[in-house]
Short mmCIF file of C-alpha atoms in Angstrom, two decimals:
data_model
loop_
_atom_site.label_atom_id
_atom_site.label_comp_id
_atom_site.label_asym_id
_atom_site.label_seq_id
_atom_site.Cartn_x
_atom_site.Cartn_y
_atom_site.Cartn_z
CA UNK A 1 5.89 -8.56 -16.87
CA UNK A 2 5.04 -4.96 -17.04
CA UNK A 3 3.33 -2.86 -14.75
CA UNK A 4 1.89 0.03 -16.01
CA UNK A 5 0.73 1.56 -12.67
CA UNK A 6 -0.84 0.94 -9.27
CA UNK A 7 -4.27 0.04 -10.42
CA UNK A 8 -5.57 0.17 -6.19
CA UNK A 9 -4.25 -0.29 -2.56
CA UNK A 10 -6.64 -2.47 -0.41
CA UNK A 11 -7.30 -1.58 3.09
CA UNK A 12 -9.27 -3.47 5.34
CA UNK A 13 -11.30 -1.38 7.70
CA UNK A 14 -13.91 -2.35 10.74
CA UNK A 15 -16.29 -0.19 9.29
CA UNK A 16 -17.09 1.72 6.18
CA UNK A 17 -19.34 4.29 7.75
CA UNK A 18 -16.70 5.30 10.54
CA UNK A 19 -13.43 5.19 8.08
CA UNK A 20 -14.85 7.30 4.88
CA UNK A 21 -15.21 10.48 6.94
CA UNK A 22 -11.34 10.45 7.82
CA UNK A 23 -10.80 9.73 3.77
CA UNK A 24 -13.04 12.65 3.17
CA UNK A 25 -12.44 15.69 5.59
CA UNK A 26 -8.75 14.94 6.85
CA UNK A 27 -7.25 13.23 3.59
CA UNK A 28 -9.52 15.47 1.38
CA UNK A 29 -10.18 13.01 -0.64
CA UNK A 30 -13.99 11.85 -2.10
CA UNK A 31 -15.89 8.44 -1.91
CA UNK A 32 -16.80 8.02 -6.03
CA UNK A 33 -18.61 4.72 -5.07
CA UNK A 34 -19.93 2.32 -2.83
CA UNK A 35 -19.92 -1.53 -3.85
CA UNK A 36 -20.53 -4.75 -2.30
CA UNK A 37 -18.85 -7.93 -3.82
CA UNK A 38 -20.50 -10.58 -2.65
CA UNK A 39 -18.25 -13.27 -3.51
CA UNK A 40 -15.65 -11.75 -1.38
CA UNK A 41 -18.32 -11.00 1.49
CA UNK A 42 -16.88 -7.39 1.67
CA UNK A 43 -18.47 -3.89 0.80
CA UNK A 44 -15.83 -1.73 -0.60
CA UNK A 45 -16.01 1.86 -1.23
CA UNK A 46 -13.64 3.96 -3.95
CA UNK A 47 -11.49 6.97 -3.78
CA UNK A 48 -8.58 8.28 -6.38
CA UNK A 49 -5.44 10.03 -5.72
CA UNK A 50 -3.61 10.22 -8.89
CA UNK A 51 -3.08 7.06 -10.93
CA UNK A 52 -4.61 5.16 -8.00
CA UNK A 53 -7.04 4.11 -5.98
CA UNK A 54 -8.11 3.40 -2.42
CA UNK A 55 -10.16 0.65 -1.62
CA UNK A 56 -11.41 0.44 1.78
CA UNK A 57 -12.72 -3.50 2.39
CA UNK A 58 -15.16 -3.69 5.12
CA UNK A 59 -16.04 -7.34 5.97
CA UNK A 60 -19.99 -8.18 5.40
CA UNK A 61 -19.41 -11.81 7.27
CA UNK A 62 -16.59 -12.77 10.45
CA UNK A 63 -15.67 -15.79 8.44
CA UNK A 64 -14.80 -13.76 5.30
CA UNK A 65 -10.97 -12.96 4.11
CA UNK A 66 -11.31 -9.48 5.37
CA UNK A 67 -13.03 -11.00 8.39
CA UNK A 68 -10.12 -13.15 9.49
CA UNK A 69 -7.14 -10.49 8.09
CA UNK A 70 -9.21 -7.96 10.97
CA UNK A 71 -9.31 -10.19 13.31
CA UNK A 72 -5.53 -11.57 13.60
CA UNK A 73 -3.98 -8.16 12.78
CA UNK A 74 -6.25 -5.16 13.10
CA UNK A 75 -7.10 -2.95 10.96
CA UNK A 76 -4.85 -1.74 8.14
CA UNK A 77 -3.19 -2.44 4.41
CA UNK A 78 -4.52 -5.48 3.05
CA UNK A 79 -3.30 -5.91 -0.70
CA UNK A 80 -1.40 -4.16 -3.46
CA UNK A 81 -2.76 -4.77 -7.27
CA UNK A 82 -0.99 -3.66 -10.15
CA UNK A 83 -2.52 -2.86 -13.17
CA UNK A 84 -1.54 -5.25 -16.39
CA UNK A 85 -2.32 -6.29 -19.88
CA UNK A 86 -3.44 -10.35 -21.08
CA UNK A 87 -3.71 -11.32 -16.93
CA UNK A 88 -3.83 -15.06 -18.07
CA UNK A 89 -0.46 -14.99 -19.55
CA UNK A 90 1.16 -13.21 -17.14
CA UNK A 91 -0.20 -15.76 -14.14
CA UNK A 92 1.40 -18.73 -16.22
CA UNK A 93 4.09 -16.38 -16.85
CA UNK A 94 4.86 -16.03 -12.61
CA UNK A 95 3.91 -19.23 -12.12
CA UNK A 96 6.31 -20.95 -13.99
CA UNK A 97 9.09 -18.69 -12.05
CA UNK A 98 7.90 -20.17 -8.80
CA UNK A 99 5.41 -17.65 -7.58
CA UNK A 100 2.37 -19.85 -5.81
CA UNK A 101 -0.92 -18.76 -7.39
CA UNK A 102 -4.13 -17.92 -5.53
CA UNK A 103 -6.46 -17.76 -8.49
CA UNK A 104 -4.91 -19.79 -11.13
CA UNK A 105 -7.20 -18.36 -13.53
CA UNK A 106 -9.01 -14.71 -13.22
CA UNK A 107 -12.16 -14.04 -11.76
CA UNK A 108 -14.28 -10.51 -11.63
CA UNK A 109 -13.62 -8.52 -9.02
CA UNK A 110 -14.92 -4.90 -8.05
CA UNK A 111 -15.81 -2.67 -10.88
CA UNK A 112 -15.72 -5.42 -13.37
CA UNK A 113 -11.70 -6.19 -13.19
CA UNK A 114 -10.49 -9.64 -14.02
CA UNK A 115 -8.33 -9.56 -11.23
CA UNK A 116 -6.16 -12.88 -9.09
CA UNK A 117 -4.18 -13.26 -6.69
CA UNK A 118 -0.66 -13.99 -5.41
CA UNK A 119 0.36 -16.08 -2.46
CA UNK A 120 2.13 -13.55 0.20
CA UNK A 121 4.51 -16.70 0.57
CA UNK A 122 6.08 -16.31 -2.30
CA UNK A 123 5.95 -12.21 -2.42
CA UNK A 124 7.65 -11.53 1.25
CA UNK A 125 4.65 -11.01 2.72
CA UNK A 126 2.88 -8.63 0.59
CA UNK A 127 -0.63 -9.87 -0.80
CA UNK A 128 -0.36 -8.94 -4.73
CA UNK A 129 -3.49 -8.64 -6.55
CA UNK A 130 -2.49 -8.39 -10.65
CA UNK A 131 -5.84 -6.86 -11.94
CA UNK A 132 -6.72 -6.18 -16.32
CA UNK A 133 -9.60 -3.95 -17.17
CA UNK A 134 -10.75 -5.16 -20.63
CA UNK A 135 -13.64 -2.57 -20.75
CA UNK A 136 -10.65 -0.06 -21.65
CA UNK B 1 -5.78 18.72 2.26
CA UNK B 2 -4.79 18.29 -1.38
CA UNK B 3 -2.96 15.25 -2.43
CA UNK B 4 -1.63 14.99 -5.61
CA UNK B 5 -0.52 11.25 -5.84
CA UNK B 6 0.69 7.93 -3.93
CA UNK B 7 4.62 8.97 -3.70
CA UNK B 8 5.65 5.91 -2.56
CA UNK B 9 4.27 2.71 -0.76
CA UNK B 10 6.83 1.24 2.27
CA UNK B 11 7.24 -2.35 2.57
CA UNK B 12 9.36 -3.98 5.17
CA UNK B 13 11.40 -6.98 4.43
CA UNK B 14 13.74 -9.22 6.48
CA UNK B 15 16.33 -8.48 3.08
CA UNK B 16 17.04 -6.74 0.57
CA UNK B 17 19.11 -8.80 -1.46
CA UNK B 18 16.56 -11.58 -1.05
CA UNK B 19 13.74 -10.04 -2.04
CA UNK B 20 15.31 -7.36 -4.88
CA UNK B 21 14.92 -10.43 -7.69
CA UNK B 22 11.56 -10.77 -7.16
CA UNK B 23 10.21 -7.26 -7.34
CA UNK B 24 12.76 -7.33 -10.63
CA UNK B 25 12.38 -10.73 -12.10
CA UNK B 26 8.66 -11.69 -11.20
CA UNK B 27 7.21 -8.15 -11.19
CA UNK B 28 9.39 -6.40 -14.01
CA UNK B 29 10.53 -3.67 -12.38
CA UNK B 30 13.87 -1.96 -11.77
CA UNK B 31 15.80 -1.65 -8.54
CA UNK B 32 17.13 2.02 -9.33
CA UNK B 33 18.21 3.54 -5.62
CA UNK B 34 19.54 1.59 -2.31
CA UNK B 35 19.74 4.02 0.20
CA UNK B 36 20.56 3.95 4.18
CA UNK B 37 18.39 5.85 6.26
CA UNK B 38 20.36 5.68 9.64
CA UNK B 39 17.79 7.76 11.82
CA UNK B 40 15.46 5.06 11.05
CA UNK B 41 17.98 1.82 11.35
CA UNK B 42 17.15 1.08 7.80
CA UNK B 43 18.03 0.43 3.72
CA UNK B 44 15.95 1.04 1.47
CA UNK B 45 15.65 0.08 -2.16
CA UNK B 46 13.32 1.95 -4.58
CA UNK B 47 11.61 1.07 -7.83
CA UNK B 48 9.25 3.22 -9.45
CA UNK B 49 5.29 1.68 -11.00
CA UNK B 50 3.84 4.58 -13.03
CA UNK B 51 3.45 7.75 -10.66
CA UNK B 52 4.40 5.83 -7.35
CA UNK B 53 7.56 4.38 -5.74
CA UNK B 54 7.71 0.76 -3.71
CA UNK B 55 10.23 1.62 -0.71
CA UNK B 56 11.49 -2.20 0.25
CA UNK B 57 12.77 -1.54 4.01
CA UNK B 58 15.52 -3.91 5.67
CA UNK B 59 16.05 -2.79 9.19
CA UNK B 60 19.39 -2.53 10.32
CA UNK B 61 18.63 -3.23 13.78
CA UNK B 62 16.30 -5.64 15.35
CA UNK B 63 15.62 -2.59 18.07
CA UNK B 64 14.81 -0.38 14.86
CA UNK B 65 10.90 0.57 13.71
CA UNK B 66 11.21 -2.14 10.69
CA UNK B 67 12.94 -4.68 12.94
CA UNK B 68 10.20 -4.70 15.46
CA UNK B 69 7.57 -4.20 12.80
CA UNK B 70 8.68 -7.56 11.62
CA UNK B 71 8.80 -9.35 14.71
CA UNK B 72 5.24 -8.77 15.21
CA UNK B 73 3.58 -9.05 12.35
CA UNK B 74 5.75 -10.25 9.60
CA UNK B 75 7.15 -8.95 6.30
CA UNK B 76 4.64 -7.14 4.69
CA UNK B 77 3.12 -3.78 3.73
CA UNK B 78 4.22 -0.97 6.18
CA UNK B 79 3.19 2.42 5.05
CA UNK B 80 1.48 4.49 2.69
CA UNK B 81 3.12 8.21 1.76
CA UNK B 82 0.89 10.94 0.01
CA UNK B 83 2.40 13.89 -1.81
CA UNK B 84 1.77 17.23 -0.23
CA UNK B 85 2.79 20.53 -0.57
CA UNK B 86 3.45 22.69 2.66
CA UNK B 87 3.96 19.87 4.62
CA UNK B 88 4.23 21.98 8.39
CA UNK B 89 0.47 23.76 7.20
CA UNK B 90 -0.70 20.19 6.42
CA UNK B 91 0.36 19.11 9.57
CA UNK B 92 -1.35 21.68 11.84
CA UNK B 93 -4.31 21.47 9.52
CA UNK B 94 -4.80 17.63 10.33
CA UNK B 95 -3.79 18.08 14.60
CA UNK B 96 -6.87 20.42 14.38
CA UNK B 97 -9.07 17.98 13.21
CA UNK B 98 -8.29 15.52 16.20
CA UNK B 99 -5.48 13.47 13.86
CA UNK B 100 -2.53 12.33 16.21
CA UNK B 101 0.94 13.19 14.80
CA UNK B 102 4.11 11.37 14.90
CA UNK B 103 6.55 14.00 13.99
CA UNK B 104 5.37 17.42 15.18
CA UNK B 105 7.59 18.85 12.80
CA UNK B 106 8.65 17.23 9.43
CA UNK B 107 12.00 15.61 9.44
CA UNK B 108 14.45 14.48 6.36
CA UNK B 109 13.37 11.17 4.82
CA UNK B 110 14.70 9.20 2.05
CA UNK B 111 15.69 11.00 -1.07
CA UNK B 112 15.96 14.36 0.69
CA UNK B 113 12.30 14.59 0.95
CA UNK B 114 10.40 16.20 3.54
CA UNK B 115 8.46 13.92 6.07
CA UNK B 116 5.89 13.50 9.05
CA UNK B 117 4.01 10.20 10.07
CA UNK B 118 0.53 10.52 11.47
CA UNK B 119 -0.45 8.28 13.94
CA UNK B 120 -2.29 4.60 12.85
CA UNK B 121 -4.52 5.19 15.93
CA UNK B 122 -5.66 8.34 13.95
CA UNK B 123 -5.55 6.97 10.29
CA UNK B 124 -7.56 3.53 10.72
CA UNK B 125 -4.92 1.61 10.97
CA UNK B 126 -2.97 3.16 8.29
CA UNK B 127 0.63 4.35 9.46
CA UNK B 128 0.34 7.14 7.36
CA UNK B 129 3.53 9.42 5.57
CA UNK B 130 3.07 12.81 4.33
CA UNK B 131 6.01 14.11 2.23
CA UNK B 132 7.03 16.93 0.06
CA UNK B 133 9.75 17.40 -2.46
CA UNK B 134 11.27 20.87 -1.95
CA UNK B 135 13.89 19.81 -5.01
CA UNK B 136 10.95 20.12 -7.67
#
């Protein structure tokens, strides 16, 4: 596999509205965009610093991922995705080394990624998104 | 505050030589440092994904930050570091503004870099590094 950078860190938050401020005027960094993705019952909003970007999660529903992640360990980092080229291959690709698969096939996540996951069981505990943008 | 990139993200793991093959064989990338950091009761391995390091961090002592860090939550992501310059302005800068510090005064890290912690109460949740390179 080969990772050309980190395409985002995910950070779950309590509250959009309360966290962007710190981003903003202590960090110095700006909110690009706002987006809610439904399927994942969180509103996210976007800031770059260099190759990267932030991506604060706030939860829309208690029940949701980002919900439940809050709720049993506060807020704080929730997932690292790295960016990579032909995502389908390279899931068969981990899977076949072992690596348990969240998404066994990609789905769209915010700002039209094809994007899955990787269990944190079988990354020592770090929840992996791999992410392709085919728009580029 | 200006920062210019992710330097590295930390990411505390019961072992190094457990979890080395899959950040190499899984994720592609190259283990190119092991360091000790005795101040903080750790080793640390480094690989590099485009602009930004991944710092895997094996305490050395169950008593250490990454030992207890573990015990309560589990391996995992630890902490984010953003590239500054001026480092002791930054740091009075962001005490103005109401953020709690860590280190008062920036300390030797990994590498030889410069570094302060601000304060997760402050940061969302975030432990949060600042560092500068006075090499470059």
């Amino acid at each position: 596999m080969e990772l050309s950078h980190i395409e985002h860190i995910g950070i779950a938050v309590k509250s959009l509205e309360d966290a962007i401020p710190y981003y903003e005027n202590v960090l110095g960094l700006k909110c690009y965009a706002i987006e809610e993705v439904k399927d994942q019952k969180v509103r996210t909003a976007f800031f770059k610093v260099g190759q990267t970007k932030l991506e604060l999660l706030e939860s829309t529903d208690p029940e949701g991922p980002i919900g439940k992640f809050i709720e049993k360990k506060g807020e704080g980092m929730h997932h690292i995705a790295f960016a990579v080229s032909s995502l389908e291959d390279r899931l068969k690709e981990v899977e076949k080394m072992g690596v348990r698969l969240i998404d066994q096939q990609p789905r769209k996540g915010a700002e039209g990624l094809d994007i899955a996951f990787l269990h944190p069981k079988s990354t020592f505990g770090v929840l992996t998104e791999l992410c392709e943008d085919k728009n580029k």
